[in-house]
């Protein structure tokens, strides 16, 4: 472990935020933390993080403020109510959340105008396993000099960080990622249910298809879980995919683009969520296509 030059502030210690904070601490960073539910800070505090009483306090005490929040509304609330009034031109905000690109651009412009604080949108892909292993793929938008700071600060968290363009480009890329992931998981569930109905040993499907054109990380992760009906622990949530699919449909509408497959995927995800599965793992999507 080595001394790091930036003091970090991490807001949002949830499924992703907790392992990410632990990796930053292990890499030698000083990390201030805040979470709406204070009890979730126990583990990171015991690992050396400093709990702050408010986001205002965290922003003032940190060089780089990292957000990892649930949705666009949560990021907007934190930025407008607490970051803008306490930011300054020598600070950088890095948003790991997956939120709307247009709202990201608007908030970044407002933050810059109000206090000079800069913005990098850096949504991640790889799930809790990637967070724990430091193997996330990060797609980032922002100015070149700010991206370089993000590369340094986030280095313990990723295997690849790609600069996609100006602020908002990272979020747009993450939406593209989620369109592929969501449609993939849905068709895996559909396929597994069909295979089971005709007598296939579905537990062998991920192995049988490994290395072929049908192979994918989602297949290797959710395929065995669907086959075994193993839905715990929850590593990511149906509501997360639904949120991102809805953003894809909205973004496509503003651009005059057609996304019929993603639109149907959003409807199917909403149907599943309305059955009480919004907080459950996407592996539960197998239930959409089975009677048991």
mmCIF file of C-alpha atoms in Angstrom:
data_model
loop_
_atom_site.group_PDB
_atom_site.id
_atom_site.type_symbol
_atom_site.label_atom_id
_atom_site.label_comp_id
_atom_site.label_asym_id
_atom_site.label_seq_id
_atom_site.Cartn_x
_atom_site.Cartn_y
_atom_site.Cartn_z
ATOM 1 C CA UNK A 1 0.000 0.000 0.000
ATOM 2 C CA UNK A 2 1.331 3.445 -0.942
ATOM 3 C CA UNK A 3 0.395 7.016 -0.057
ATOM 4 C CA UNK A 4 -1.870 8.517 -2.732
ATOM 5 C CA UNK A 5 -1.914 12.193 -3.642
ATOM 6 C CA UNK A 6 -5.683 12.723 -3.873
ATOM 7 C CA UNK A 7 -8.118 12.638 -0.984
ATOM 8 C CA UNK A 8 -11.285 10.975 -2.229
ATOM 9 C CA UNK A 9 -14.907 11.349 -1.207
ATOM 10 C CA UNK A 10 -17.207 8.403 -2.013
ATOM 11 C CA UNK A 11 -20.981 8.901 -1.922
ATOM 12 C CA UNK A 12 -23.133 5.771 -2.127
ATOM 13 C CA UNK A 13 -21.928 2.669 -0.277
ATOM 14 C CA UNK A 14 -24.216 0.043 -1.793
ATOM 15 C CA UNK A 15 -23.773 -3.202 -3.729
ATOM 16 C CA UNK A 16 -21.113 -1.596 -5.941
ATOM 17 C CA UNK A 17 -19.942 1.236 -3.722
ATOM 18 C CA UNK A 18 -18.817 -0.939 -0.852
ATOM 19 C CA UNK A 19 -16.330 -3.161 -2.752
ATOM 20 C CA UNK A 20 -15.110 -0.164 -4.780
ATOM 21 C CA UNK A 21 -14.400 1.823 -1.623
ATOM 22 C CA UNK A 22 -12.590 -1.131 -0.080
ATOM 23 C CA UNK A 23 -10.334 -1.399 -3.144
ATOM 24 C CA UNK A 24 -9.533 2.329 -3.044
ATOM 25 C CA UNK A 25 -8.632 2.051 0.638
ATOM 26 C CA UNK A 26 -6.447 -1.001 -0.022
ATOM 27 C CA UNK A 27 -4.623 0.985 -2.718
ATOM 28 C CA UNK A 28 -3.642 3.612 -0.164
ATOM 29 C CA UNK A 29 -6.160 6.380 -0.813
ATOM 30 C CA UNK A 30 -7.650 8.435 1.976
ATOM 31 C CA UNK A 31 -11.398 8.031 1.469
ATOM 32 C CA UNK A 32 -14.162 10.073 3.044
ATOM 33 C CA UNK A 33 -17.535 8.341 2.821
ATOM 34 C CA UNK A 34 -21.217 9.161 3.124
ATOM 35 C CA UNK A 35 -24.288 7.009 2.672
ATOM 36 C CA UNK A 36 -27.972 7.677 3.241
ATOM 37 C CA UNK A 37 -28.148 4.559 5.452
ATOM 38 C CA UNK A 38 -25.286 5.063 7.883
ATOM 39 C CA UNK A 39 -25.226 1.396 9.004
ATOM 40 C CA UNK A 40 -23.880 0.427 5.580
ATOM 41 C CA UNK A 41 -20.670 2.317 6.385
ATOM 42 C CA UNK A 42 -19.543 -0.085 9.111
ATOM 43 C CA UNK A 43 -17.355 -2.290 6.915
ATOM 44 C CA UNK A 44 -15.622 0.536 5.025
ATOM 45 C CA UNK A 45 -15.121 2.473 8.251
ATOM 46 C CA UNK A 46 -13.416 -0.527 9.819
ATOM 47 C CA UNK A 47 -11.153 -0.678 6.745
ATOM 48 C CA UNK A 48 -10.010 2.921 7.267
ATOM 49 C CA UNK A 49 -12.602 5.169 5.628
ATOM 50 C CA UNK A 50 -13.672 8.383 7.356
ATOM 51 C CA UNK A 51 -17.427 8.787 7.736
ATOM 52 C CA UNK A 52 -18.781 12.278 7.085
ATOM 53 C CA UNK A 53 -21.935 13.670 8.611
ATOM 54 C CA UNK A 54 -23.134 15.090 5.300
ATOM 55 C CA UNK A 55 -22.270 15.285 1.626
ATOM 56 C CA UNK A 56 -21.444 18.971 2.207
ATOM 57 C CA UNK A 57 -18.757 17.982 4.704
ATOM 58 C CA UNK A 58 -17.457 15.284 2.350
ATOM 59 C CA UNK A 59 -17.146 17.667 -0.614
ATOM 60 C CA UNK A 60 -15.247 20.249 1.414
ATOM 61 C CA UNK A 61 -12.798 17.606 2.695
ATOM 62 C CA UNK A 62 -12.149 15.854 -0.646
ATOM 63 C CA UNK A 63 -10.163 16.603 -3.816
ATOM 64 C CA UNK A 64 -12.153 14.161 -5.951
ATOM 65 C CA UNK A 65 -15.796 13.398 -5.204
ATOM 66 C CA UNK A 66 -17.025 10.022 -6.516
ATOM 67 C CA UNK A 67 -20.743 9.301 -6.823
ATOM 68 C CA UNK A 68 -22.178 5.780 -7.084
ATOM 69 C CA UNK A 69 -25.923 6.296 -6.780
ATOM 70 C CA UNK A 70 -29.076 4.520 -7.871
ATOM 71 C CA UNK A 71 -30.479 6.737 -10.590
ATOM 72 C CA UNK A 72 -30.639 10.144 -12.262
ATOM 73 C CA UNK A 73 -32.902 11.617 -9.581
ATOM 74 C CA UNK A 74 -30.529 10.604 -6.777
ATOM 75 C CA UNK A 75 -27.528 12.181 -8.513
ATOM 76 C CA UNK A 76 -29.486 15.369 -9.259
ATOM 77 C CA UNK A 77 -30.543 15.706 -5.627
ATOM 78 C CA UNK A 78 -27.026 15.294 -4.260
ATOM 79 C CA UNK A 79 -25.430 17.620 -6.800
ATOM 80 C CA UNK A 80 -28.017 20.406 -6.609
ATOM 81 C CA UNK A 81 -28.578 20.314 -2.868
ATOM 82 C CA UNK A 82 -25.064 19.683 -1.572
ATOM 83 C CA UNK A 83 -22.241 19.559 -4.118
ATOM 84 C CA UNK A 84 -22.746 22.855 -5.979
ATOM 85 C CA UNK A 85 -22.689 24.999 -2.840
ATOM 86 C CA UNK A 86 -19.498 23.375 -1.549
ATOM 87 C CA UNK A 87 -17.487 22.656 -4.706
ATOM 88 C CA UNK A 88 -14.594 24.672 -6.112
ATOM 89 C CA UNK A 89 -12.462 24.893 -9.239
ATOM 90 C CA UNK A 90 -9.712 22.712 -7.771
ATOM 91 C CA UNK A 91 -12.095 19.765 -7.300
ATOM 92 C CA UNK A 92 -13.324 17.056 -9.688
ATOM 93 C CA UNK A 93 -16.576 15.079 -9.600
ATOM 94 C CA UNK A 94 -16.525 11.546 -11.021
ATOM 95 C CA UNK A 95 -19.937 9.950 -11.444
ATOM 96 C CA UNK A 96 -19.883 6.134 -11.566
ATOM 97 C CA UNK A 97 -23.685 5.998 -11.574
ATOM 98 C CA UNK A 98 -25.620 5.006 -14.697
ATOM 99 C CA UNK A 99 -27.833 8.009 -15.440
ATOM 100 C CA UNK A 100 -29.302 9.977 -18.344
ATOM 101 C CA UNK A 101 -26.674 11.516 -20.696
ATOM 102 C CA UNK A 102 -28.616 14.737 -21.275
ATOM 103 C CA UNK A 103 -29.148 15.316 -17.566
ATOM 104 C CA UNK A 104 -25.448 14.619 -17.030
ATOM 105 C CA UNK A 105 -24.508 17.328 -19.530
ATOM 106 C CA UNK A 106 -26.884 19.806 -17.927
ATOM 107 C CA UNK A 107 -25.649 19.140 -14.381
ATOM 108 C CA UNK A 108 -21.994 19.302 -15.442
ATOM 109 C CA UNK A 109 -22.601 22.684 -17.052
ATOM 110 C CA UNK A 110 -24.419 23.968 -13.963
ATOM 111 C CA UNK A 111 -21.658 22.754 -11.644
ATOM 112 C CA UNK A 112 -18.956 24.373 -13.788
ATOM 113 C CA UNK A 113 -20.829 27.677 -13.964
ATOM 114 C CA UNK A 114 -21.633 27.776 -10.245
ATOM 115 C CA UNK A 115 -18.263 26.918 -8.726
ATOM 116 C CA UNK A 116 -15.822 25.822 -11.435
ATOM 117 C CA UNK A 117 -15.878 22.159 -10.380
ATOM 118 C CA UNK A 118 -15.355 19.761 -13.300
ATOM 119 C CA UNK A 119 -17.230 16.564 -14.177
ATOM 120 C CA UNK A 120 -16.321 13.129 -15.542
ATOM 121 C CA UNK A 121 -19.110 10.643 -16.198
ATOM 122 C CA UNK A 122 -17.622 7.181 -15.744
ATOM 123 C CA UNK A 123 -20.318 4.488 -15.560
ATOM 124 C CA UNK A 124 -19.032 0.965 -15.064
ATOM 125 C CA UNK A 125 -19.762 -2.521 -16.349
ATOM 126 C CA UNK A 126 -18.812 -5.778 -14.691
ATOM 127 C CA UNK A 127 -21.151 -6.093 -11.731
ATOM 128 C CA UNK A 128 -20.223 -6.789 -8.143
ATOM 129 C CA UNK A 129 -17.709 -9.449 -9.200
ATOM 130 C CA UNK A 130 -15.857 -6.886 -11.307
ATOM 131 C CA UNK A 131 -15.998 -4.399 -8.437
ATOM 132 C CA UNK A 132 -14.526 -6.900 -6.005
ATOM 133 C CA UNK A 133 -11.803 -8.018 -8.423
ATOM 134 C CA UNK A 134 -10.921 -4.570 -9.790
ATOM 135 C CA UNK A 135 -11.723 -5.713 -13.326
ATOM 136 C CA UNK A 136 -14.480 -3.279 -14.292
ATOM 137 C CA UNK A 137 -14.839 -1.790 -17.749
ATOM 138 C CA UNK A 138 -15.299 1.972 -17.452
ATOM 139 C CA UNK A 139 -16.582 4.192 -20.251
ATOM 140 C CA UNK A 140 -15.788 7.834 -19.537
ATOM 141 C CA UNK A 141 -16.789 11.250 -20.817
ATOM 142 C CA UNK A 142 -15.032 14.505 -20.022
ATOM 143 C CA UNK A 143 -12.089 16.785 -20.774
ATOM 144 C CA UNK A 144 -8.766 15.061 -21.486
ATOM 145 C CA UNK A 145 -7.011 16.424 -18.385
ATOM 146 C CA UNK A 146 -9.880 15.313 -16.151
ATOM 147 C CA UNK A 147 -9.942 11.860 -17.717
ATOM 148 C CA UNK A 148 -6.265 11.487 -16.820
ATOM 149 C CA UNK A 149 -7.065 12.212 -13.169
ATOM 150 C CA UNK A 150 -9.888 9.668 -13.348
ATOM 151 C CA UNK A 151 -7.503 7.073 -14.779
ATOM 152 C CA UNK A 152 -5.174 7.560 -11.822
ATOM 153 C CA UNK A 153 -7.832 7.696 -9.133
ATOM 154 C CA UNK A 154 -9.908 4.788 -10.429
ATOM 155 C CA UNK A 155 -6.941 2.571 -11.384
ATOM 156 C CA UNK A 156 -7.598 0.043 -8.562
ATOM 157 C CA UNK A 157 -11.107 -0.518 -9.932
ATOM 158 C CA UNK A 158 -10.772 -1.276 -13.638
ATOM 159 C CA UNK A 159 -9.109 -3.457 -16.224
ATOM 160 C CA UNK A 160 -10.043 -0.955 -18.947
ATOM 161 C CA UNK A 161 -11.056 2.702 -18.978
ATOM 162 C CA UNK A 162 -11.967 4.145 -22.385
ATOM 163 C CA UNK A 163 -12.367 7.862 -23.076
ATOM 164 C CA UNK A 164 -15.523 8.054 -25.197
ATOM 165 C CA UNK A 165 -15.699 11.821 -25.773
ATOM 166 C CA UNK A 166 -17.087 14.885 -24.032
ATOM 167 C CA UNK A 167 -19.187 14.855 -20.844
ATOM 168 C CA UNK A 168 -22.223 12.602 -21.321
ATOM 169 C CA UNK A 169 -20.487 10.259 -23.761
ATOM 170 C CA UNK A 170 -19.729 7.749 -21.028
ATOM 171 C CA UNK A 171 -23.383 7.584 -20.029
ATOM 172 C CA UNK A 172 -24.493 7.158 -23.633
ATOM 173 C CA UNK A 173 -22.013 4.298 -24.045
ATOM 174 C CA UNK A 174 -23.286 2.634 -20.871
ATOM 175 C CA UNK A 175 -26.818 2.755 -22.255
ATOM 176 C CA UNK A 176 -25.540 0.960 -25.363
ATOM 177 C CA UNK A 177 -23.913 -1.621 -23.087
ATOM 178 C CA UNK A 178 -27.150 -2.171 -21.187
ATOM 179 C CA UNK A 179 -29.199 -2.566 -24.352
ATOM 180 C CA UNK A 180 -26.986 -5.526 -25.282
ATOM 181 C CA UNK A 181 -26.880 -6.994 -21.764
ATOM 182 C CA UNK A 182 -30.625 -6.687 -21.135
ATOM 183 C CA UNK A 183 -31.711 -8.211 -24.443
ATOM 184 C CA UNK A 184 -29.122 -10.948 -23.953
ATOM 185 C CA UNK A 185 -30.347 -11.886 -20.473
ATOM 186 C CA UNK A 186 -33.957 -11.969 -21.635
ATOM 187 C CA UNK A 187 -33.239 -14.267 -24.573
ATOM 188 C CA UNK A 188 -31.123 -16.502 -22.314
ATOM 189 C CA UNK A 189 -34.124 -16.902 -20.000
ATOM 190 C CA UNK A 190 -36.390 -17.619 -22.958
ATOM 191 C CA UNK A 191 -33.929 -20.140 -24.361
ATOM 192 C CA UNK A 192 -33.374 -21.933 -21.043
ATOM 193 C CA UNK A 193 -37.118 -22.336 -20.522
ATOM 194 C CA UNK A 194 -37.605 -23.717 -24.024
ATOM 195 C CA UNK A 195 -34.673 -26.111 -23.683
ATOM 196 C CA UNK A 196 -36.000 -27.441 -20.395
ATOM 197 C CA UNK A 197 -39.474 -27.963 -21.863
ATOM 198 C CA UNK A 198 -38.081 -30.285 -24.564
ATOM 199 C CA UNK A 199 -36.001 -32.361 -22.154
ATOM 200 C CA UNK A 200 -32.547 -30.749 -22.432
ATOM 201 C CA UNK A 201 -30.277 -30.857 -19.374
ATOM 202 C CA UNK A 202 -30.143 -27.063 -19.104
ATOM 203 C CA UNK A 203 -27.331 -27.143 -16.546
ATOM 204 C CA UNK A 204 -25.036 -28.187 -19.391
ATOM 205 C CA UNK A 205 -26.006 -25.394 -21.795
ATOM 206 C CA UNK A 206 -23.441 -22.782 -20.661
ATOM 207 C CA UNK A 207 -20.648 -25.365 -21.005
ATOM 208 C CA UNK A 208 -21.973 -26.652 -24.335
ATOM 209 C CA UNK A 209 -22.099 -23.168 -25.852
ATOM 210 C CA UNK A 210 -18.828 -21.896 -24.360
ATOM 211 C CA UNK A 211 -16.514 -20.514 -27.012
ATOM 212 C CA UNK A 212 -19.131 -20.478 -29.764
ATOM 213 C CA UNK A 213 -20.936 -17.517 -31.291
ATOM 214 C CA UNK A 214 -23.745 -17.805 -28.720
ATOM 215 C CA UNK A 215 -21.368 -17.559 -25.764
ATOM 216 C CA UNK A 216 -21.313 -14.460 -23.579
ATOM 217 C CA UNK A 217 -20.505 -13.387 -20.051
ATOM 218 C CA UNK A 218 -24.220 -13.098 -19.216
ATOM 219 C CA UNK A 219 -24.743 -16.685 -20.387
ATOM 220 C CA UNK A 220 -21.913 -17.961 -18.194
ATOM 221 C CA UNK A 221 -23.142 -15.963 -15.188
ATOM 222 C CA UNK A 222 -26.948 -16.213 -15.297
ATOM 223 C CA UNK A 223 -27.243 -19.490 -17.233
ATOM 224 C CA UNK A 224 -26.115 -21.694 -14.323
ATOM 225 C CA UNK A 225 -28.190 -19.630 -11.905
ATOM 226 C CA UNK A 226 -31.318 -20.041 -14.023
ATOM 227 C CA UNK A 227 -30.685 -23.772 -14.404
ATOM 228 C CA UNK A 228 -30.291 -24.209 -10.649
ATOM 229 C CA UNK A 229 -33.011 -21.666 -9.775
ATOM 230 C CA UNK A 230 -30.400 -19.926 -7.659
ATOM 231 C CA UNK A 231 -31.358 -16.274 -7.256
ATOM 232 C CA UNK A 232 -29.387 -15.313 -4.145
ATOM 233 C CA UNK A 233 -27.270 -13.417 -3.349
ATOM 234 C CA UNK A 234 -28.512 -10.536 -5.479
ATOM 235 C CA UNK A 235 -25.516 -9.247 -7.474
ATOM 236 C CA UNK A 236 -27.455 -6.734 -9.597
ATOM 237 C CA UNK A 237 -31.135 -5.939 -9.876
ATOM 238 C CA UNK A 238 -33.937 -6.159 -12.409
ATOM 239 C CA UNK A 239 -34.788 -2.521 -11.656
ATOM 240 C CA UNK A 240 -31.294 -1.466 -12.716
ATOM 241 C CA UNK A 241 -31.679 -3.022 -16.160
ATOM 242 C CA UNK A 242 -35.189 -1.589 -16.477
ATOM 243 C CA UNK A 243 -33.981 1.908 -15.578
ATOM 244 C CA UNK A 244 -31.275 1.750 -18.244
ATOM 245 C CA UNK A 245 -33.608 0.307 -20.892
ATOM 246 C CA UNK A 246 -36.082 3.107 -20.246
ATOM 247 C CA UNK A 247 -33.274 5.622 -20.714
ATOM 248 C CA UNK A 248 -32.338 3.908 -23.980
ATOM 249 C CA UNK A 249 -35.899 4.248 -25.266
ATOM 250 C CA UNK A 250 -36.047 7.891 -24.165
ATOM 251 C CA UNK A 251 -32.658 8.748 -25.695
ATOM 252 C CA UNK A 252 -33.582 7.012 -28.954
ATOM 253 C CA UNK A 253 -36.790 9.023 -29.088
ATOM 254 C CA UNK A 254 -34.925 12.320 -28.789
ATOM 255 C CA UNK A 255 -32.600 11.261 -31.609
ATOM 256 C CA UNK A 256 -35.305 9.891 -33.902
ATOM 257 C CA UNK A 257 -33.797 6.401 -33.705
ATOM 258 C CA UNK A 258 -35.737 3.132 -33.660
ATOM 259 C CA UNK A 259 -34.913 0.632 -30.889
ATOM 260 C CA UNK A 260 -37.724 -1.939 -31.151
ATOM 261 C CA UNK A 261 -35.838 -4.801 -29.478
ATOM 262 C CA UNK A 262 -34.806 -2.665 -26.521
ATOM 263 C CA UNK A 263 -38.347 -1.288 -26.310
ATOM 264 C CA UNK A 264 -39.787 -4.798 -26.110
ATOM 265 C CA UNK A 265 -37.121 -5.768 -23.578
ATOM 266 C CA UNK A 266 -38.177 -2.814 -21.421
ATOM 267 C CA UNK A 267 -41.814 -3.946 -21.565
ATOM 268 C CA UNK A 268 -40.905 -7.509 -20.605
ATOM 269 C CA UNK A 269 -38.664 -6.263 -17.789
ATOM 270 C CA UNK A 270 -41.492 -4.046 -16.534
ATOM 271 C CA UNK A 271 -43.894 -7.009 -16.634
ATOM 272 C CA UNK A 272 -41.443 -9.053 -14.575
ATOM 273 C CA UNK A 273 -40.875 -6.204 -12.158
ATOM 274 C CA UNK A 274 -44.595 -5.712 -11.639
ATOM 275 C CA UNK A 275 -44.706 -9.279 -10.342
ATOM 276 C CA UNK A 276 -42.544 -8.279 -7.383
ATOM 277 C CA UNK A 277 -39.118 -8.917 -8.876
ATOM 278 C CA UNK A 278 -37.717 -5.377 -9.245
ATOM 279 C CA UNK A 279 -35.297 -5.869 -6.342
ATOM 280 C CA UNK A 280 -34.361 -9.393 -7.457
ATOM 281 C CA UNK A 281 -31.471 -10.678 -9.557
ATOM 282 C CA UNK A 282 -31.993 -10.798 -13.364
ATOM 283 C CA UNK A 283 -31.595 -14.580 -13.150
ATOM 284 C CA UNK A 284 -35.212 -14.538 -11.949
ATOM 285 C CA UNK A 285 -36.243 -13.597 -15.508
ATOM 286 C CA UNK A 286 -36.470 -17.354 -16.125
ATOM 287 C CA UNK A 287 -39.765 -17.117 -14.230
ATOM 288 C CA UNK A 288 -41.239 -15.074 -17.093
ATOM 289 C CA UNK A 289 -41.073 -18.130 -19.326
ATOM 290 C CA UNK A 290 -41.811 -21.006 -16.940
ATOM 291 C CA UNK A 291 -44.912 -22.132 -15.094
ATOM 292 C CA UNK A 292 -43.161 -23.340 -11.936
#
